[in-house]
mmCIF file of C-alpha atoms and ligand atoms in Angstrom:
data_model
loop_
_atom_site.group_PDB
_atom_site.id
_atom_site.type_symbol
_atom_site.label_atom_id
_atom_site.label_comp_id
_atom_site.label_asym_id
_atom_site.label_seq_id
_atom_site.Cartn_x
_atom_site.Cartn_y
_atom_site.Cartn_z
ATOM 1 C CA UNK Y 649 159.320 158.450 72.758
ATOM 2 C CA UNK Y 650 159.700 154.730 73.329
ATOM 3 C CA UNK Y 651 162.920 153.246 74.545
ATOM 4 C CA UNK Y 652 165.286 152.770 71.596
ATOM 5 C CA UNK Y 653 167.266 149.570 71.336
ATOM 6 C CA UNK Y 654 170.815 149.707 72.576
ATOM 7 C CA UNK Y 655 173.680 149.984 70.021
ATOM 8 C CA UNK Y 656 174.760 146.647 68.634
ATOM 9 C CA UNK Y 657 178.063 145.010 69.376
ATOM 10 C CA UNK Y 658 179.498 144.754 65.866
ATOM 11 C CA UNK Y 659 181.890 141.883 66.600
ATOM 12 C CA UNK Y 660 179.359 139.583 68.163
ATOM 13 C CA UNK Y 661 176.886 140.477 65.424
ATOM 14 C CA UNK Y 662 179.444 139.587 62.735
ATOM 15 C CA UNK Y 663 180.077 136.191 64.367
ATOM 16 C CA UNK Y 664 176.327 135.572 64.625
ATOM 17 C CA UNK Y 665 175.816 136.424 60.975
ATOM 18 C CA UNK Y 666 178.590 134.077 59.884
ATOM 19 C CA UNK Y 667 176.948 131.309 61.914
ATOM 20 C CA UNK Y 668 173.598 132.299 60.415
ATOM 21 C CA UNK Y 669 175.160 131.808 56.974
ATOM 22 C CA UNK Y 670 176.393 128.330 57.885
ATOM 23 C CA UNK Y 671 172.946 127.389 59.250
ATOM 24 C CA UNK Y 672 171.093 128.516 56.108
ATOM 25 C CA UNK Y 673 173.546 126.898 53.698
ATOM 26 C CA UNK Y 674 173.546 123.643 55.669
ATOM 27 C CA UNK Y 675 169.755 123.355 55.940
ATOM 28 C CA UNK Y 676 169.297 124.239 52.268
ATOM 29 C CA UNK Y 677 171.781 121.611 51.097
ATOM 30 C CA UNK Y 678 170.589 118.974 53.596
ATOM 31 C CA UNK Y 679 166.912 119.304 52.656
ATOM 32 C CA UNK Y 680 167.621 119.334 48.940
ATOM 33 C CA UNK Y 681 169.581 116.093 49.382
ATOM 34 C CA UNK Y 682 166.526 114.610 51.107
ATOM 35 C CA UNK Y 683 164.375 115.487 48.097
ATOM 36 C CA UNK Y 684 162.770 118.631 49.498
ATOM 37 C CA UNK Y 685 161.936 121.432 47.110
ATOM 38 C CA UNK Y 686 162.351 125.045 48.218
ATOM 39 C CA UNK Y 687 159.299 127.243 47.689
ATOM 40 C CA UNK Y 688 159.410 131.052 47.897
ATOM 41 C CA UNK Y 689 157.970 132.626 51.034
ATOM 42 C CA UNK Y 690 154.495 134.122 51.205
ATOM 43 C CA UNK Y 691 154.621 137.629 52.645
ATOM 44 C CA UNK Y 692 150.909 138.412 52.771
ATOM 45 C CA UNK Y 693 147.719 136.450 52.218
ATOM 46 C CA UNK Y 694 143.985 136.466 52.799
ATOM 47 C CA UNK Y 695 144.547 133.625 55.334
ATOM 48 C CA UNK Y 696 147.315 133.226 57.835
ATOM 49 C CA UNK Y 697 147.995 131.303 61.037
ATOM 50 C CA UNK Y 698 145.484 132.280 63.755
ATOM 51 C CA UNK Y 699 148.119 131.435 66.432
ATOM 52 C CA UNK Y 700 147.180 130.384 69.925
ATOM 53 C CA UNK Y 701 148.308 133.592 71.627
ATOM 54 C CA UNK Y 702 147.294 137.234 71.122
ATOM 55 C CA UNK Y 703 149.321 139.451 68.768
ATOM 56 C CA UNK Y 704 148.481 142.858 67.310
ATOM 57 C CA UNK Y 705 146.650 142.887 64.000
ATOM 58 C CA UNK Y 706 148.562 143.327 60.731
ATOM 59 C CA UNK Y 707 145.627 143.199 58.357
ATOM 60 C CA UNK Y 708 145.055 145.684 55.569
ATOM 61 C CA UNK Y 709 142.673 146.175 52.702
ATOM 62 C CA UNK Y 710 143.761 145.987 49.109
ATOM 63 C CA UNK Y 711 141.263 146.362 46.256
ATOM 64 C CA UNK Y 712 138.415 145.493 48.564
ATOM 65 C CA UNK Y 713 140.003 142.304 49.931
ATOM 66 C CA UNK Y 714 141.315 141.868 53.450
ATOM 67 C CA UNK Y 715 144.876 140.566 53.764
ATOM 68 C CA UNK Y 716 147.197 139.888 56.648
ATOM 69 C CA UNK Y 717 150.974 139.754 56.833
ATOM 70 C CA UNK Y 718 152.148 136.159 57.187
ATOM 71 C CA UNK Y 719 152.360 134.847 60.757
ATOM 72 C CA UNK Y 720 153.313 131.407 59.428
ATOM 73 C CA UNK Y 721 152.966 129.614 56.108
ATOM 74 C CA UNK Y 722 151.024 126.705 57.618
ATOM 75 C CA UNK Y 723 148.067 126.841 55.184
ATOM 76 C CA UNK Y 724 150.236 127.448 52.124
ATOM 77 C CA UNK Y 725 152.480 124.558 53.131
ATOM 78 C CA UNK Y 726 149.582 122.173 53.626
ATOM 79 C CA UNK Y 727 148.180 123.020 50.154
ATOM 80 C CA UNK Y 728 151.466 123.196 48.227
ATOM 81 C CA UNK Y 729 152.687 119.883 49.637
ATOM 82 C CA UNK Y 730 149.655 118.127 48.097
ATOM 83 C CA UNK Y 731 151.281 118.382 44.654
ATOM 84 C CA UNK Y 732 154.924 119.139 45.513
ATOM 85 C CA UNK Y 733 155.364 116.247 47.958
ATOM 86 C CA UNK Y 734 158.269 117.558 50.099
ATOM 87 C CA UNK Y 735 158.774 121.285 50.561
ATOM 88 C CA UNK Y 736 160.572 123.888 52.603
ATOM 89 C CA UNK Y 737 160.723 127.680 52.740
ATOM 90 C CA UNK Y 738 162.754 130.291 54.557
ATOM 91 C CA UNK Y 739 159.634 132.064 55.655
ATOM 92 C CA UNK Y 740 159.724 135.560 57.167
ATOM 93 C CA UNK Y 741 156.947 135.935 59.730
ATOM 94 C CA UNK Y 742 155.569 139.101 61.301
ATOM 95 C CA UNK Y 743 153.940 138.576 64.662
ATOM 96 C CA UNK Y 744 153.405 141.840 66.482
ATOM 97 C CA UNK Y 745 154.003 140.262 69.868
ATOM 98 C CA UNK Y 746 152.971 142.016 73.093
ATOM 99 C CA UNK Y 747 155.698 143.915 74.986
ATOM 100 C CA UNK Y 748 155.776 141.398 77.879
ATOM 101 C CA UNK Y 749 157.570 139.076 75.441
ATOM 102 C CA UNK Y 750 160.472 141.513 74.999
ATOM 103 C CA UNK Y 751 162.128 140.142 78.116
ATOM 104 C CA UNK Y 752 161.984 136.446 77.234
ATOM 105 C CA UNK Y 753 165.173 136.710 75.184
ATOM 106 C CA UNK Y 754 163.561 134.632 72.451
ATOM 107 C CA UNK Y 755 160.835 136.797 70.896
ATOM 108 C CA UNK Y 756 161.128 139.153 67.964
ATOM 109 C CA UNK Y 757 158.176 140.676 66.126
ATOM 110 C CA UNK Y 758 159.804 139.799 62.803
ATOM 111 C CA UNK Y 759 161.727 136.549 62.378
ATOM 112 C CA UNK Y 760 162.325 133.725 59.918
ATOM 113 C CA UNK Y 761 161.392 130.084 60.179
ATOM 114 C CA UNK Y 762 162.715 127.317 58.059
ATOM 115 C CA UNK Y 763 159.316 125.792 57.457
ATOM 116 C CA UNK Y 764 159.084 122.175 56.283
ATOM 117 C CA UNK Y 765 156.187 119.945 55.164
ATOM 118 C CA UNK Y 766 156.103 116.381 53.872
ATOM 119 C CA UNK Y 767 153.162 114.556 52.286
ATOM 120 C CA UNK Y 768 151.995 111.329 54.003
ATOM 121 C CA UNK Y 769 154.627 111.733 56.735
ATOM 122 C CA UNK Y 770 154.034 110.859 60.362
ATOM 123 C CA UNK Y 771 155.053 112.740 63.481
ATOM 124 C CA UNK Y 772 157.817 110.177 63.995
ATOM 125 C CA UNK Y 773 159.164 110.892 60.495
ATOM 126 C CA UNK Y 774 159.278 114.601 61.231
ATOM 127 C CA UNK Y 775 160.863 114.106 64.648
ATOM 128 C CA UNK Y 776 163.594 112.068 63.023
ATOM 129 C CA UNK Y 777 164.138 114.663 60.266
ATOM 130 C CA UNK Y 778 164.323 117.534 62.799
ATOM 131 C CA UNK Y 779 166.800 115.553 64.924
ATOM 132 C CA UNK Y 780 168.981 114.969 61.846
ATOM 133 C CA UNK Y 781 168.848 118.710 61.090
ATOM 134 C CA UNK Y 782 169.761 119.758 64.624
ATOM 135 C CA UNK Y 783 172.530 117.163 65.045
ATOM 136 C CA UNK Y 784 173.881 118.026 61.572
ATOM 137 C CA UNK Y 785 173.786 121.785 61.949
ATOM 138 C CA UNK Y 786 175.519 121.753 65.329
ATOM 139 C CA UNK Y 787 178.279 119.525 63.909
ATOM 140 C CA UNK Y 788 178.569 121.792 60.853
ATOM 141 C CA UNK Y 789 178.843 124.999 62.893
ATOM 142 C CA UNK Y 790 181.448 123.376 65.177
ATOM 143 C CA UNK Y 791 183.430 122.499 62.086
ATOM 144 C CA UNK Y 792 182.927 125.667 59.979
ATOM 145 C CA UNK Y 793 182.770 128.330 62.668
ATOM 146 C CA UNK Y 794 185.567 127.406 65.048
ATOM 147 C CA UNK Y 795 186.912 130.972 65.071
ATOM 148 C CA UNK Y 796 183.519 132.493 65.830
ATOM 149 C CA UNK Y 797 182.707 129.964 68.562
ATOM 150 C CA UNK Y 798 186.135 130.505 70.167
ATOM 151 C CA UNK Y 799 185.725 134.258 70.086
ATOM 152 C CA UNK Y 800 182.269 133.908 71.663
ATOM 153 C CA UNK Y 801 183.676 131.381 74.192
ATOM 154 C CA UNK Y 802 180.857 129.064 73.213
ATOM 155 C CA UNK Y 803 181.179 125.318 73.676
ATOM 156 C CA UNK Y 804 178.646 123.240 71.770
ATOM 157 C CA UNK Y 805 177.987 119.547 72.205
ATOM 158 C CA UNK Y 806 176.595 117.554 69.291
ATOM 159 C CA UNK Y 807 173.488 115.789 70.683
ATOM 160 C CA UNK Y 808 172.719 112.128 69.982
ATOM 161 C CA UNK Y 809 169.601 110.751 68.326
ATOM 162 C CA UNK Y 810 166.962 109.941 69.488
ATOM 163 C CA UNK Y 811 166.252 112.984 71.667
ATOM 164 C CA UNK Y 812 164.306 112.445 74.893
ATOM 165 C CA UNK Y 813 160.513 112.702 74.485
ATOM 166 C CA UNK Y 814 158.397 113.938 77.375
ATOM 167 C CA UNK Y 815 154.593 113.927 77.309
ATOM 168 C CA UNK Y 816 153.063 117.373 77.947
ATOM 169 C CA UNK Y 817 150.834 116.044 80.723
ATOM 170 C CA UNK Y 818 153.788 114.378 82.502
ATOM 171 C CA UNK Y 819 155.890 117.535 82.282
ATOM 172 C CA UNK Y 820 152.972 119.617 83.558
ATOM 173 C CA UNK Y 821 152.300 117.248 86.454
ATOM 174 C CA UNK Y 822 155.911 117.263 87.590
ATOM 175 C CA UNK Y 823 156.917 120.886 86.990
ATOM 176 C CA UNK Y 824 153.663 122.871 86.761
ATOM 177 C CA UNK Y 825 152.808 125.666 84.336
ATOM 178 C CA UNK Y 826 156.436 126.773 83.872
ATOM 179 C CA UNK Y 827 157.572 123.272 82.856
ATOM 180 C CA UNK Y 828 159.084 124.338 79.586
ATOM 181 C CA UNK Y 829 161.428 126.913 81.141
ATOM 182 C CA UNK Y 830 162.281 124.678 84.085
ATOM 183 C CA UNK Y 831 163.033 121.673 81.926
ATOM 184 C CA UNK Y 832 164.963 123.748 79.405
ATOM 185 C CA UNK Y 833 167.189 125.079 82.206
ATOM 186 C CA UNK Y 834 167.725 121.605 83.604
ATOM 187 C CA UNK Y 835 168.399 119.602 80.436
ATOM 188 C CA UNK Y 836 171.776 119.347 78.761
ATOM 189 C CA UNK Y 837 170.570 118.225 75.316
ATOM 190 C CA UNK Y 838 167.607 119.210 73.111
ATOM 191 C CA UNK Y 839 164.397 117.305 73.948
ATOM 192 C CA UNK Y 840 160.791 116.943 72.779
ATOM 193 C CA UNK Y 841 157.501 117.822 74.407
ATOM 194 C CA UNK Y 842 154.841 115.680 72.710
ATOM 195 C CA UNK Y 843 151.070 115.007 72.917
ATOM 196 C CA UNK Y 844 149.989 118.578 73.545
ATOM 197 C CA UNK Y 845 146.372 119.018 74.721
ATOM 198 C CA UNK Y 846 143.929 120.163 72.011
ATOM 199 C CA UNK Y 847 143.075 123.473 73.697
ATOM 200 C CA UNK Y 848 146.701 124.567 73.707
ATOM 201 C CA UNK Y 849 147.073 124.604 69.933
ATOM 202 C CA UNK Y 850 145.476 125.586 66.639
ATOM 203 C CA UNK Y 851 142.757 123.831 64.642
ATOM 204 C CA UNK Y 852 145.181 122.462 62.054
ATOM 205 C CA UNK Y 853 147.111 120.236 64.499
ATOM 206 C CA UNK Y 854 145.831 116.682 64.145
ATOM 207 C CA UNK Y 855 144.037 115.080 67.066
ATOM 208 C CA UNK Y 856 145.480 111.654 67.856
ATOM 209 C CA UNK Y 857 142.785 109.130 66.821
ATOM 210 C CA UNK Y 858 144.061 106.852 69.611
ATOM 211 C CA UNK Y 859 144.304 109.515 72.301
ATOM 212 C CA UNK Y 860 141.266 111.799 72.292
ATOM 213 C CA UNK Y 861 141.935 115.385 73.359
ATOM 214 C CA UNK Y 862 145.645 115.214 72.510
ATOM 215 C CA UNK Y 863 147.461 116.223 69.347
ATOM 216 C CA UNK Y 864 149.979 114.385 67.211
ATOM 217 C CA UNK Y 865 152.343 117.315 67.513
ATOM 218 C CA UNK Y 866 155.659 118.141 69.104
ATOM 219 C CA UNK Y 867 157.767 121.007 70.360
ATOM 220 C CA UNK Y 868 161.549 120.850 70.311
ATOM 221 C CA UNK Y 869 163.168 122.561 73.290
ATOM 222 C CA UNK Y 870 166.798 123.679 73.563
ATOM 223 C CA UNK Y 871 168.761 122.915 76.701
ATOM 224 C CA UNK Y 872 170.607 125.452 78.923
ATOM 225 C CA UNK Y 873 167.467 127.565 79.307
ATOM 226 C CA UNK Y 874 167.203 128.629 75.651
ATOM 227 C CA UNK Y 875 163.614 127.433 75.414
ATOM 228 C CA UNK Y 876 161.522 126.461 72.398
ATOM 229 C CA UNK Y 877 163.269 125.757 69.116
ATOM 230 C CA UNK Y 878 160.511 124.362 66.943
ATOM 231 C CA UNK Y 879 156.856 123.346 66.778
ATOM 232 C CA UNK Y 880 155.197 120.962 64.379
ATOM 233 C CA UNK Y 881 153.260 117.746 63.913
ATOM 234 C CA UNK Y 882 150.713 115.969 61.815
ATOM 235 C CA UNK Y 883 147.965 118.097 60.260
ATOM 236 C CA UNK Y 884 144.208 117.705 60.433
ATOM 237 C CA UNK Y 885 143.288 116.900 56.801
ATOM 238 C CA UNK Y 886 139.666 115.703 56.849
ATOM 239 C CA UNK Y 887 137.300 118.609 56.180
ATOM 240 C CA UNK Y 888 134.694 117.542 58.805
ATOM 241 C CA UNK Y 889 137.386 117.484 61.477
ATOM 242 C CA UNK Y 890 138.825 120.801 60.314
ATOM 243 C CA UNK Y 891 135.391 122.438 60.529
ATOM 244 C CA UNK Y 892 134.771 120.909 63.956
ATOM 245 C CA UNK Y 893 138.086 122.225 65.245
ATOM 246 C CA UNK Y 894 137.550 125.742 63.828
ATOM 247 C CA UNK Y 895 134.179 125.775 65.669
ATOM 248 C CA UNK Y 896 135.763 124.504 68.880
ATOM 249 C CA UNK Y 897 138.147 127.495 68.761
ATOM 250 C CA UNK Y 898 135.167 129.857 68.303
ATOM 251 C CA UNK Y 899 136.680 131.035 65.031
ATOM 252 C CA UNK Y 900 134.857 131.846 61.816
ATOM 253 C CA UNK Y 901 135.658 129.903 58.639
ATOM 254 C CA UNK Y 902 135.572 133.232 56.679
ATOM 255 C CA UNK Y 903 139.002 133.981 58.077
ATOM 256 C CA UNK Y 904 140.436 130.887 56.347
ATOM 257 C CA UNK Y 905 138.191 130.886 53.279
ATOM 258 C CA UNK Y 906 140.610 129.816 50.555
ATOM 259 C CA UNK Y 907 142.157 127.159 52.758
ATOM 260 C CA UNK Y 908 138.764 125.720 53.759
ATOM 261 C CA UNK Y 909 137.666 125.706 50.117
ATOM 262 C CA UNK Y 910 140.830 123.914 49.100
ATOM 263 C CA UNK Y 911 140.489 121.448 51.985
ATOM 264 C CA UNK Y 912 136.856 120.774 50.990
ATOM 265 C CA UNK Y 913 138.162 119.244 47.751
ATOM 266 C CA UNK Y 914 139.976 116.623 49.817
ATOM 267 C CA UNK Y 915 143.481 116.691 51.286
ATOM 268 C CA UNK Y 916 146.074 113.995 51.732
ATOM 269 C CA UNK Y 917 147.683 113.809 55.160
ATOM 270 C CA UNK Y 918 150.920 115.657 55.791
ATOM 271 C CA UNK Y 919 153.203 116.628 58.642
ATOM 272 C CA UNK Y 920 155.855 119.254 59.160
ATOM 273 C CA UNK Y 921 157.529 121.724 61.468
ATOM 274 C CA UNK Y 922 159.236 125.088 61.602
ATOM 275 C CA UNK Y 923 162.556 125.971 63.210
ATOM 276 C CA UNK Y 924 163.098 129.629 64.102
ATOM 277 C CA UNK Y 925 166.414 130.661 62.543
ATOM 278 C CA UNK Y 926 167.148 133.533 64.932
ATOM 279 C CA UNK Y 927 166.450 131.337 67.972
ATOM 280 C CA UNK Y 928 168.775 128.668 66.580
ATOM 281 C CA UNK Y 929 171.569 131.178 65.930
ATOM 282 C CA UNK Y 930 171.096 132.640 69.408
ATOM 283 C CA UNK Y 931 171.437 129.139 70.862
ATOM 284 C CA UNK Y 932 174.490 128.323 68.776
ATOM 285 C CA UNK Y 933 176.125 131.615 69.828
ATOM 286 C CA UNK Y 934 175.058 131.223 73.448
ATOM 287 C CA UNK Y 935 173.656 134.765 73.505
ATOM 288 C CA UNK Y 936 171.463 135.986 76.358
ATOM 289 C CA UNK Y 937 169.069 137.673 73.885
ATOM 290 C CA UNK Y 938 167.727 136.946 70.420
ATOM 291 C CA UNK Y 939 168.060 140.551 69.209
ATOM 292 C CA UNK Y 940 171.870 140.059 69.249
ATOM 293 C CA UNK Y 941 171.730 137.923 66.072
ATOM 294 C CA UNK Y 942 170.350 140.442 63.611
ATOM 295 C CA UNK Y 943 171.300 144.015 62.611
ATOM 296 C CA UNK Y 944 167.702 145.274 62.622
ATOM 297 C CA UNK Y 945 165.913 143.428 65.426
ATOM 298 C CA UNK Y 946 162.229 144.056 65.943
ATOM 299 C CA UNK Y 947 161.852 143.854 69.710
ATOM 300 C CA UNK Y 948 158.245 143.643 70.915
ATOM 301 C CA UNK Y 949 157.106 147.026 72.200
ATOM 302 C CA UNK Y 950 160.336 148.855 71.336
ATOM 303 C CA UNK Y 951 160.887 151.333 68.570
ATOM 304 C CA UNK Y 952 162.398 149.485 65.615
ATOM 305 C CA UNK Y 953 163.874 150.635 62.351
HETATM 306 P P1 AMP W 1105 155.187 128.335 66.269
HETATM 307 O O1 AMP W 1105 154.577 127.481 65.207
HETATM 308 O O2 AMP W 1105 154.357 129.444 66.749
HETATM 309 O O3 AMP W 1105 155.736 127.512 67.389
HETATM 310 O O4 AMP W 1105 156.495 128.982 65.583
HETATM 311 C C1 AMP W 1105 157.455 128.160 64.987
HETATM 312 C C2 AMP W 1105 158.840 128.527 65.444
HETATM 313 O O5 AMP W 1105 159.139 129.854 65.036
HETATM 314 C C3 AMP W 1105 159.044 128.513 66.960
HETATM 315 O O6 AMP W 1105 159.317 127.255 67.453
HETATM 316 C C4 AMP W 1105 160.230 129.449 67.076
HETATM 317 O O7 AMP W 1105 161.444 128.827 66.781
HETATM 318 C C5 AMP W 1105 159.943 130.499 66.015
HETATM 319 N N1 AMP W 1105 159.233 131.643 66.597
HETATM 320 C C6 AMP W 1105 157.918 131.720 66.873
HETATM 321 N N2 AMP W 1105 157.607 132.966 67.358
HETATM 322 C C7 AMP W 1105 158.783 133.663 67.396
HETATM 323 C C8 AMP W 1105 159.108 134.994 67.793
HETATM 324 N N3 AMP W 1105 158.193 135.866 68.196
HETATM 325 N N4 AMP W 1105 160.414 135.367 67.671
HETATM 326 C C9 AMP W 1105 161.348 134.522 67.219
HETATM 327 N N5 AMP W 1105 161.073 133.256 66.832
HETATM 328 C C10 AMP W 1105 159.807 132.805 66.916
HETATM 329 MG MG1 MG W 1106 155.564 126.811 69.176
#
């Protein structure tokens, strides 16, 4: 029998869920005001995010077709945004993470992203939107959840735009492989890691035409050691480049058939990002572990209900 998760603290969970409610309501209203249209989540598909790290397989066969449970809505976003212009979804993702990730405090095998995509947007546009969302949601929680924050003894500071941007290569040079954790522990406000090397990410992240080998993408990192908040960037949209990048990854196009077919018809450029809701609530609550924010946490490697 695998180790069963410890019983939940009902008070802290209740506070976290109230804060979760504020976060969802705030993001929904904010994005609608900005002209974004909410699309329903995709729970399974013939093509999902290949990810850049190993997870257990969730594929199954259904009437002779192979499907997988959604790891992210990246392909659906990139296609839907072509005709819907500005979209977002509260997207549940299942990533059967390996058990070594149970101790990071920020990995669940089932979580939700607020996933955003905008047609003809640049990375700078998306950085600015994400900064507005983070600044706004922290201010909102401070205002609406005073009781919960007091009970949790959590002090939150509203960060100021623009957040610091650090190039991946510079961070790596100064702090080595663990730069993200080291910088996250050291910083007192959220910050960006930008210009991530091509081999570190998936085929759909757009290579910078002015900086070969580096992507027009970005990760948002929380301060106080809470680690990664969000990933995103501009998307590769030209079919020749998409095919080249799939090949570079040693992947087969069969895996992404409907997306490749759709992309072959021509795509307009887009950019977007996803913010993990549970990680955000954990940060807002100041919890040591992400499983404390949800009544039915799926902790990698542990028996879950
Ligand atoms: P990614 O595109 O893989 O960076 O995922 C987008 C966002 O989803 C991340 O920045 C996190 O906020 C969140 N996320 C990714 N994986 C997990 C996980 N295993 N558990 C909780 N949140 C996650
Ligand atoms: Mg990421």
